[in-house]
Amino acid sequence: MNAPILTVNEITKSFGGIRAVDGVSFEVNKGEILGLIGPNGSGKSTLFNCILGQLTPDSGHVSVNGRGVSGMRASDLNKLGVGRTFQQLSVFPKMSVLDNIILAGQEHHGTMLSRLFGPGDAGLTEEADKMISFFRLNHLRDTLAGSLSYGQQKLVDAAMAFMAGPSLVLLDEPAGGVNLTMLANLKDRLVAYNAAHGTTFVVIEHNMEFVMSLCSRIIVLAEGSIIAEGSPDEIRSNQTVIDAYLGG
Ligand SMILES: Nc1ncnc2c1ncn2[C@@H]1O[C@H](COP(=O)(O)OP(=O)(O)OP(=O)(O)O)[C@@H](O)[C@H]1O
Ligand SMILES: [Mg+2]
């Protein structure tokens, strides 16, 4: 067995009286596509934010490749090969698709000064163009991101997260609000990226068909705690999970 790429140990986070995440522990294996599901407000995004340094957990630890990363800033996690997408779109609507993707690449290359006075972005443009081809966005390369369909913007968002060449990416609802054609496209591209680069994904999603067909293993959160973990088939037939979703 290879060592886990991500270890989450007893993470707890409260907001006032609400215990949003309540002692959550799990591991993610290298190259795995893990699903994280649960009803609205069950703590999924809060858990991501605790793992990725956007929030400081009240207690618990996170390790990446066996190295403790608790308290580390998101920008430093990026350097360790950890990326993310947000539940809300983070594309710049008044910039072209190409410039959005180049900008995401620049975040991971050098300081602001070296960006301003450095040798330009020739290398990054080439890298961004490869990413655009991979996501089949060539025809939209020079279009303003804000004028794309929502699903196309979600693809750009994913392409931006991959510009750093991460080994682990946490995706918060990549398929939220995306139409069926784009959904199939997105899933196909994620699977292809995982196969080509061995990149590990943890995917939060409400679209069950998307999660069940994309992920090899699924963790279910309810009210901040893990209530089930297993293969898509096991999760589909798990009565506790069915009850949690139906509010039973
Ligand atoms: N910054 C915050 N301040 C106060 N309460 C918060 C904050 N962020 C989240 N919460 C609360 O924590 C709980 C978990 O929220 P979270 O956004 O993590 O859920 P989620 O599982 O991602 O939900 P969804 O599926 O709707 O995105 C909810 O009760 C939410 O209202
Ligand atoms: Mg959320």
mmCIF file of C-alpha atoms and ligand atoms in Angstrom:
data_model
loop_
_atom_site.group_PDB
_atom_site.id
_atom_site.type_symbol
_atom_site.label_atom_id
_atom_site.label_comp_id
_atom_site.label_asym_id
_atom_site.label_seq_id
_atom_site.Cartn_x
_atom_site.Cartn_y
_atom_site.Cartn_z
ATOM 1 C CA MET A 1 0.000 0.000 0.000
ATOM 2 C CA ASN A 2 1.290 3.465 -0.792
ATOM 3 C CA ALA A 3 1.181 6.110 1.961
ATOM 4 C CA PRO A 4 -1.818 8.466 1.973
ATOM 5 C CA ILE A 5 -1.346 11.818 0.235
ATOM 6 C CA LEU A 6 -3.772 13.499 2.659
ATOM 7 C CA THR A 7 -4.440 12.646 6.294
ATOM 8 C CA VAL A 8 -7.171 14.522 8.166
ATOM 9 C CA ASN A 9 -7.152 13.869 11.877
ATOM 10 C CA GLU A 10 -9.994 14.850 14.244
ATOM 11 C CA ILE A 11 -10.789 18.252 12.710
ATOM 12 C CA THR A 12 -13.338 20.284 14.643
ATOM 13 C CA LYS A 13 -14.593 23.788 13.792
ATOM 14 C CA SER A 14 -17.407 25.735 15.440
ATOM 15 C CA PHE A 15 -19.015 29.039 14.486
ATOM 16 C CA GLY A 16 -20.540 30.456 17.646
ATOM 17 C CA GLY A 17 -22.859 27.719 18.844
ATOM 18 C CA ILE A 18 -22.756 25.730 15.608
ATOM 19 C CA ARG A 19 -20.336 22.828 15.433
ATOM 20 C CA ALA A 20 -19.886 22.900 11.646
ATOM 21 C CA VAL A 21 -17.223 20.147 11.609
ATOM 22 C CA ASP A 22 -17.146 17.714 14.497
ATOM 23 C CA GLY A 23 -14.105 15.445 14.865
ATOM 24 C CA VAL A 24 -13.653 14.416 11.231
ATOM 25 C CA SER A 25 -10.843 11.996 10.325
ATOM 26 C CA PHE A 26 -10.079 10.343 6.990
ATOM 27 C CA GLU A 27 -7.258 9.522 4.618
ATOM 28 C CA VAL A 28 -6.953 9.949 0.869
ATOM 29 C CA ASN A 29 -4.732 7.644 -1.173
ATOM 30 C CA LYS A 30 -2.448 8.847 -3.936
ATOM 31 C CA GLY A 31 -4.237 8.912 -7.281
ATOM 32 C CA GLU A 32 -7.652 8.365 -5.725
ATOM 33 C CA ILE A 33 -10.818 10.272 -6.712
ATOM 34 C CA LEU A 34 -12.696 10.592 -3.427
ATOM 35 C CA GLY A 35 -16.208 12.006 -3.177
ATOM 36 C CA LEU A 36 -17.397 14.085 -0.212
ATOM 37 C CA ILE A 37 -21.169 14.386 -0.040
ATOM 38 C CA GLY A 38 -23.750 15.471 2.514
ATOM 39 C CA PRO A 39 -26.835 17.665 2.867
ATOM 40 C CA ASN A 40 -26.596 21.492 2.707
ATOM 41 C CA GLY A 41 -24.856 22.859 5.794
ATOM 42 C CA SER A 42 -23.312 19.515 6.764
ATOM 43 C CA GLY A 43 -19.824 21.080 6.940
ATOM 44 C CA LYS A 44 -18.253 20.080 3.625
ATOM 45 C CA SER A 45 -16.934 23.486 2.585
ATOM 46 C CA THR A 46 -15.878 24.285 6.158
ATOM 47 C CA LEU A 47 -13.882 21.045 6.196
ATOM 48 C CA PHE A 48 -12.149 22.010 2.924
ATOM 49 C CA ASN A 49 -11.396 25.460 4.343
ATOM 50 C CA CYS A 50 -9.862 23.886 7.461
ATOM 51 C CA ILE A 51 -7.741 21.521 5.364
ATOM 52 C CA LEU A 52 -6.561 24.309 3.070
ATOM 53 C CA GLY A 53 -5.699 27.010 5.590
ATOM 54 C CA GLN A 54 -8.576 29.360 4.748
ATOM 55 C CA LEU A 55 -9.946 28.634 8.232
ATOM 56 C CA THR A 56 -8.113 27.655 11.421
ATOM 57 C CA PRO A 57 -9.743 24.582 12.961
ATOM 58 C CA ASP A 58 -10.466 24.623 16.702
ATOM 59 C CA SER A 59 -8.606 21.321 16.961
ATOM 60 C CA GLY A 60 -7.202 18.547 14.798
ATOM 61 C CA HIS A 61 -4.355 18.058 12.346
ATOM 62 C CA VAL A 62 -3.816 17.804 8.620
ATOM 63 C CA SER A 63 -0.835 16.170 6.872
ATOM 64 C CA VAL A 64 0.097 16.140 3.208
ATOM 65 C CA ASN A 65 2.466 13.335 2.235
ATOM 66 C CA GLY A 66 3.122 12.733 5.928
ATOM 67 C CA ARG A 67 4.114 16.350 6.564
ATOM 68 C CA GLY A 68 2.045 18.360 9.052
ATOM 69 C CA VAL A 69 0.500 21.368 7.328
ATOM 70 C CA SER A 70 -1.791 22.655 10.098
ATOM 71 C CA GLY A 71 -1.639 26.440 10.255
ATOM 72 C CA MET A 72 -0.023 26.683 6.826
ATOM 73 C CA ARG A 73 -1.333 29.385 4.487
ATOM 74 C CA ALA A 74 -3.088 28.432 1.269
ATOM 75 C CA SER A 75 -0.250 29.950 -0.791
ATOM 76 C CA ASP A 76 2.314 27.729 0.958
ATOM 77 C CA LEU A 77 0.091 24.677 0.492
ATOM 78 C CA ASN A 78 0.055 25.518 -3.201
ATOM 79 C CA LYS A 79 3.818 25.203 -3.247
ATOM 80 C CA LEU A 80 3.446 21.728 -1.728
ATOM 81 C CA GLY A 81 1.264 20.743 -4.686
ATOM 82 C CA VAL A 82 -2.162 21.237 -3.138
ATOM 83 C CA GLY A 83 -4.779 23.138 -5.154
ATOM 84 C CA ARG A 84 -8.478 23.846 -4.921
ATOM 85 C CA THR A 85 -11.538 25.229 -6.611
ATOM 86 C CA PHE A 86 -14.161 27.210 -4.696
ATOM 87 C CA GLN A 87 -17.903 26.655 -4.505
ATOM 88 C CA GLN A 88 -18.277 30.177 -5.955
ATOM 89 C CA LEU A 89 -16.669 30.800 -9.342
ATOM 90 C CA SER A 90 -13.314 32.528 -9.086
ATOM 91 C CA VAL A 91 -12.740 33.536 -12.726
ATOM 92 C CA PHE A 92 -12.202 37.209 -13.570
ATOM 93 C CA PRO A 93 -15.142 38.020 -15.882
ATOM 94 C CA LYS A 94 -13.458 40.953 -17.660
ATOM 95 C CA MET A 95 -10.352 38.955 -18.580
ATOM 96 C CA SER A 96 -10.044 36.459 -21.426
ATOM 97 C CA VAL A 97 -9.990 32.732 -20.769
ATOM 98 C CA LEU A 98 -6.281 32.706 -21.653
ATOM 99 C CA ASP A 99 -5.433 35.579 -19.294
ATOM 100 C CA ASN A 100 -7.385 33.984 -16.436
ATOM 101 C CA ILE A 101 -5.411 30.781 -16.833
ATOM 102 C CA ILE A 102 -2.074 32.603 -17.195
ATOM 103 C CA LEU A 103 -2.867 34.610 -14.057
ATOM 104 C CA ALA A 104 -3.563 31.398 -12.138
ATOM 105 C CA GLY A 105 -0.183 30.116 -13.317
ATOM 106 C CA GLN A 106 1.554 33.314 -12.215
ATOM 107 C CA GLU A 107 0.245 32.847 -8.689
ATOM 108 C CA HIS A 108 2.535 29.873 -8.490
ATOM 109 C CA HIS A 109 5.598 31.364 -10.168
ATOM 110 C CA GLY A 110 7.854 33.715 -8.220
ATOM 111 C CA THR A 111 7.166 36.977 -6.452
ATOM 112 C CA MET A 112 5.218 39.974 -7.616
ATOM 113 C CA LEU A 113 8.503 41.757 -8.462
ATOM 114 C CA SER A 114 9.827 38.942 -10.609
ATOM 115 C CA ARG A 115 6.455 38.878 -12.333
ATOM 116 C CA LEU A 116 6.628 42.599 -13.072
ATOM 117 C CA PHE A 117 10.252 42.695 -14.149
ATOM 118 C CA GLY A 118 10.808 39.115 -15.173
ATOM 119 C CA PRO A 119 11.189 37.668 -18.655
ATOM 120 C CA GLY A 120 7.466 37.820 -19.428
ATOM 121 C CA ASP A 121 4.956 35.046 -19.644
ATOM 122 C CA ALA A 122 6.044 33.204 -22.802
ATOM 123 C CA GLY A 123 6.417 29.901 -20.931
ATOM 124 C CA LEU A 124 3.165 30.419 -19.100
ATOM 125 C CA THR A 125 1.247 31.186 -22.285
ATOM 126 C CA GLU A 126 2.400 27.887 -23.739
ATOM 127 C CA GLU A 127 1.427 26.063 -20.556
ATOM 128 C CA ALA A 128 -1.945 27.844 -20.481
ATOM 129 C CA ASP A 129 -2.588 26.951 -24.125
ATOM 130 C CA LYS A 130 -1.930 23.280 -23.341
ATOM 131 C CA MET A 131 -4.428 23.494 -20.490
ATOM 132 C CA ILE A 132 -6.965 25.210 -22.777
ATOM 133 C CA SER A 133 -6.571 22.398 -25.329
ATOM 134 C CA PHE A 134 -6.871 19.760 -22.632
ATOM 135 C CA PHE A 135 -10.171 21.258 -21.483
ATOM 136 C CA ARG A 136 -11.272 21.672 -25.125
ATOM 137 C CA LEU A 137 -11.688 25.417 -24.728
ATOM 138 C CA ASN A 138 -9.621 26.417 -27.800
ATOM 139 C CA HIS A 139 -12.525 28.171 -29.498
ATOM 140 C CA LEU A 140 -13.004 30.320 -26.365
ATOM 141 C CA ARG A 141 -9.320 31.134 -25.720
ATOM 142 C CA ASP A 142 -9.652 34.883 -26.341
ATOM 143 C CA THR A 143 -13.250 35.298 -25.156
ATOM 144 C CA LEU A 144 -13.959 37.230 -21.955
ATOM 145 C CA ALA A 145 -14.566 34.698 -19.187
ATOM 146 C CA GLY A 146 -17.686 36.598 -18.088
ATOM 147 C CA SER A 147 -19.417 35.930 -21.399
ATOM 148 C CA LEU A 148 -19.017 32.134 -21.214
ATOM 149 C CA SER A 149 -21.811 29.832 -20.058
ATOM 150 C CA TYR A 150 -21.715 28.887 -16.397
ATOM 151 C CA GLY A 151 -20.505 25.373 -17.240
ATOM 152 C CA GLN A 152 -17.717 26.726 -19.435
ATOM 153 C CA GLN A 153 -16.638 29.012 -16.585
ATOM 154 C CA LYS A 154 -16.537 25.992 -14.273
ATOM 155 C CA LEU A 155 -14.178 24.303 -16.759
ATOM 156 C CA VAL A 156 -11.957 27.405 -16.788
ATOM 157 C CA ASP A 157 -12.012 27.329 -12.990
ATOM 158 C CA ALA A 158 -10.748 23.731 -12.997
ATOM 159 C CA ALA A 159 -8.099 24.564 -15.625
ATOM 160 C CA MET A 160 -6.898 27.404 -13.385
ATOM 161 C CA ALA A 161 -6.539 25.058 -10.410
ATOM 162 C CA PHE A 162 -4.434 22.668 -12.491
ATOM 163 C CA MET A 163 -1.959 25.326 -13.678
ATOM 164 C CA ALA A 164 0.291 24.779 -10.671
ATOM 165 C CA GLY A 165 0.721 21.104 -11.568
ATOM 166 C CA PRO A 166 -0.764 20.020 -8.238
ATOM 167 C CA SER A 167 -0.639 16.460 -6.953
ATOM 168 C CA LEU A 168 -3.816 16.967 -4.902
ATOM 169 C CA VAL A 169 -6.836 19.106 -5.822
ATOM 170 C CA LEU A 170 -9.904 19.715 -3.661
ATOM 171 C CA LEU A 171 -12.911 20.648 -5.793
ATOM 172 C CA ASP A 172 -15.918 22.252 -4.106
ATOM 173 C CA GLU A 173 -19.000 21.574 -6.260
ATOM 174 C CA PRO A 174 -17.322 21.635 -9.683
ATOM 175 C CA ALA A 175 -20.594 20.534 -11.299
ATOM 176 C CA GLY A 176 -22.974 22.848 -9.399
ATOM 177 C CA GLY A 177 -25.345 24.562 -11.828
ATOM 178 C CA VAL A 178 -23.727 22.935 -14.877
ATOM 179 C CA ASN A 179 -25.908 21.563 -17.717
ATOM 180 C CA LEU A 180 -25.856 17.888 -18.716
ATOM 181 C CA THR A 181 -23.529 18.207 -21.716
ATOM 182 C CA MET A 182 -20.987 20.254 -19.779
ATOM 183 C CA LEU A 183 -21.331 17.866 -16.849
ATOM 184 C CA ALA A 184 -20.292 14.923 -19.020
ATOM 185 C CA ASN A 185 -17.468 17.020 -20.457
ATOM 186 C CA LEU A 186 -16.223 18.031 -17.004
ATOM 187 C CA LYS A 187 -16.313 14.467 -15.689
ATOM 188 C CA ASP A 188 -14.528 13.157 -18.760
ATOM 189 C CA ARG A 189 -11.777 15.794 -18.394
ATOM 190 C CA LEU A 190 -11.296 15.135 -14.669
ATOM 191 C CA VAL A 191 -11.013 11.398 -15.276
ATOM 192 C CA ALA A 192 -8.555 12.001 -18.132
ATOM 193 C CA TYR A 193 -6.451 14.381 -16.021
ATOM 194 C CA ASN A 194 -6.359 11.892 -13.162
ATOM 195 C CA ALA A 195 -5.306 9.108 -15.529
ATOM 196 C CA ALA A 196 -2.654 11.209 -17.283
ATOM 197 C CA HIS A 197 -1.050 12.807 -14.233
ATOM 198 C CA GLY A 198 -2.027 10.596 -11.298
ATOM 199 C CA THR A 199 -3.467 13.706 -9.626
ATOM 200 C CA THR A 200 -5.533 12.964 -6.527
ATOM 201 C CA PHE A 201 -8.972 14.587 -6.263
ATOM 202 C CA VAL A 202 -11.347 15.155 -3.381
ATOM 203 C CA VAL A 203 -14.668 16.254 -4.861
ATOM 204 C CA ILE A 204 -17.620 17.823 -3.037
ATOM 205 C CA GLU A 205 -20.779 17.451 -5.114
ATOM 206 C CA HIS A 206 -24.547 17.347 -4.738
ATOM 207 C CA ASN A 207 -25.079 15.771 -8.161
ATOM 208 C CA MET A 208 -25.257 12.096 -7.174
ATOM 209 C CA GLU A 209 -24.915 10.694 -10.668
ATOM 210 C CA PHE A 210 -21.777 12.765 -11.196
ATOM 211 C CA VAL A 211 -20.228 11.693 -7.867
ATOM 212 C CA MET A 212 -21.194 8.040 -8.177
ATOM 213 C CA SER A 213 -19.725 7.719 -11.667
ATOM 214 C CA LEU A 214 -16.587 9.792 -10.978
ATOM 215 C CA CYS A 215 -15.471 8.570 -7.554
ATOM 216 C CA SER A 216 -14.163 5.195 -6.446
ATOM 217 C CA ARG A 217 -14.919 5.935 -2.795
ATOM 218 C CA ILE A 218 -17.330 8.288 -1.073
ATOM 219 C CA ILE A 219 -17.455 9.840 2.392
ATOM 220 C CA VAL A 220 -20.789 11.146 3.690
ATOM 221 C CA LEU A 221 -21.011 14.032 6.150
ATOM 222 C CA ALA A 222 -24.101 14.932 8.162
ATOM 223 C CA GLU A 223 -24.153 17.667 10.807
ATOM 224 C CA GLY A 224 -20.364 17.866 10.803
ATOM 225 C CA SER A 225 -19.649 14.152 11.280
ATOM 226 C CA ILE A 226 -18.876 11.265 8.949
ATOM 227 C CA ILE A 227 -21.911 8.975 8.873
ATOM 228 C CA ALA A 228 -20.795 6.593 6.106
ATOM 229 C CA GLU A 229 -17.858 5.727 3.890
ATOM 230 C CA GLY A 230 -17.652 3.222 1.044
ATOM 231 C CA SER A 231 -17.936 2.460 -2.642
ATOM 232 C CA PRO A 232 -20.674 4.201 -4.679
ATOM 233 C CA ASP A 233 -22.772 1.011 -4.510
ATOM 234 C CA GLU A 234 -22.383 0.766 -0.739
ATOM 235 C CA ILE A 235 -23.326 4.438 -0.280
ATOM 236 C CA ARG A 236 -26.334 4.185 -2.617
ATOM 237 C CA SER A 237 -27.863 1.406 -0.535
ATOM 238 C CA ASN A 238 -26.853 2.725 2.913
ATOM 239 C CA GLN A 239 -30.004 3.395 4.958
ATOM 240 C CA THR A 240 -28.305 5.996 7.206
ATOM 241 C CA VAL A 241 -27.321 7.959 4.105
ATOM 242 C CA ILE A 242 -30.791 7.705 2.587
ATOM 243 C CA ASP A 243 -32.310 8.931 5.862
ATOM 244 C CA ALA A 244 -29.851 11.856 6.126
ATOM 245 C CA TYR A 245 -30.738 13.043 2.616
ATOM 246 C CA LEU A 246 -34.461 12.612 3.121
ATOM 247 C CA GLY A 247 -34.218 14.309 6.507
ATOM 248 C CA GLY A 248 -35.445 11.151 8.192
HETATM 249 N N1 LIG B 1 -18.127 31.794 8.105
HETATM 250 C C1 LIG B 1 -19.150 31.235 8.758
HETATM 251 N N2 LIG B 1 -19.691 31.830 9.831
HETATM 252 C C2 LIG B 1 -20.710 31.266 10.515
HETATM 253 N N3 LIG B 1 -21.265 30.090 10.207
HETATM 254 C C3 LIG B 1 -20.763 29.432 9.148
HETATM 255 C C4 LIG B 1 -19.689 29.967 8.364
HETATM 256 N N4 LIG B 1 -19.396 29.074 7.355
HETATM 257 C C5 LIG B 1 -20.251 28.062 7.510
HETATM 258 N N5 LIG B 1 -21.074 28.275 8.575
HETATM 259 C C6 LIG B 1 -22.106 27.337 9.056
HETATM 260 O O1 LIG B 1 -21.481 26.078 9.229
HETATM 261 C C7 LIG B 1 -22.322 25.017 8.780
HETATM 262 C C8 LIG B 1 -21.624 24.231 7.682
HETATM 263 O O2 LIG B 1 -21.543 25.048 6.514
HETATM 264 P P1 LIG B 1 -20.778 24.587 5.202
HETATM 265 O O3 LIG B 1 -20.782 25.754 4.280
HETATM 266 O O4 LIG B 1 -19.476 24.002 5.568
HETATM 267 O O5 LIG B 1 -21.743 23.446 4.665
HETATM 268 P P2 LIG B 1 -21.714 22.665 3.263
HETATM 269 O O6 LIG B 1 -21.820 21.225 3.599
HETATM 270 O O7 LIG B 1 -20.587 23.122 2.438
HETATM 271 O O8 LIG B 1 -23.115 23.138 2.630
HETATM 272 P P3 LIG B 1 -23.525 23.331 1.073
HETATM 273 O O9 LIG B 1 -23.759 21.948 0.536
HETATM 274 O O10 LIG B 1 -24.800 24.122 1.147
HETATM 275 O O11 LIG B 1 -22.419 24.064 0.391
HETATM 276 C C9 LIG B 1 -23.651 25.670 8.368
HETATM 277 O O12 LIG B 1 -24.512 25.642 9.465
HETATM 278 C C10 LIG B 1 -23.218 27.098 8.045
HETATM 279 O O13 LIG B 1 -24.295 27.995 8.234
HETATM 280 MG MG MG B 2 -20.431 24.068 0.622
#
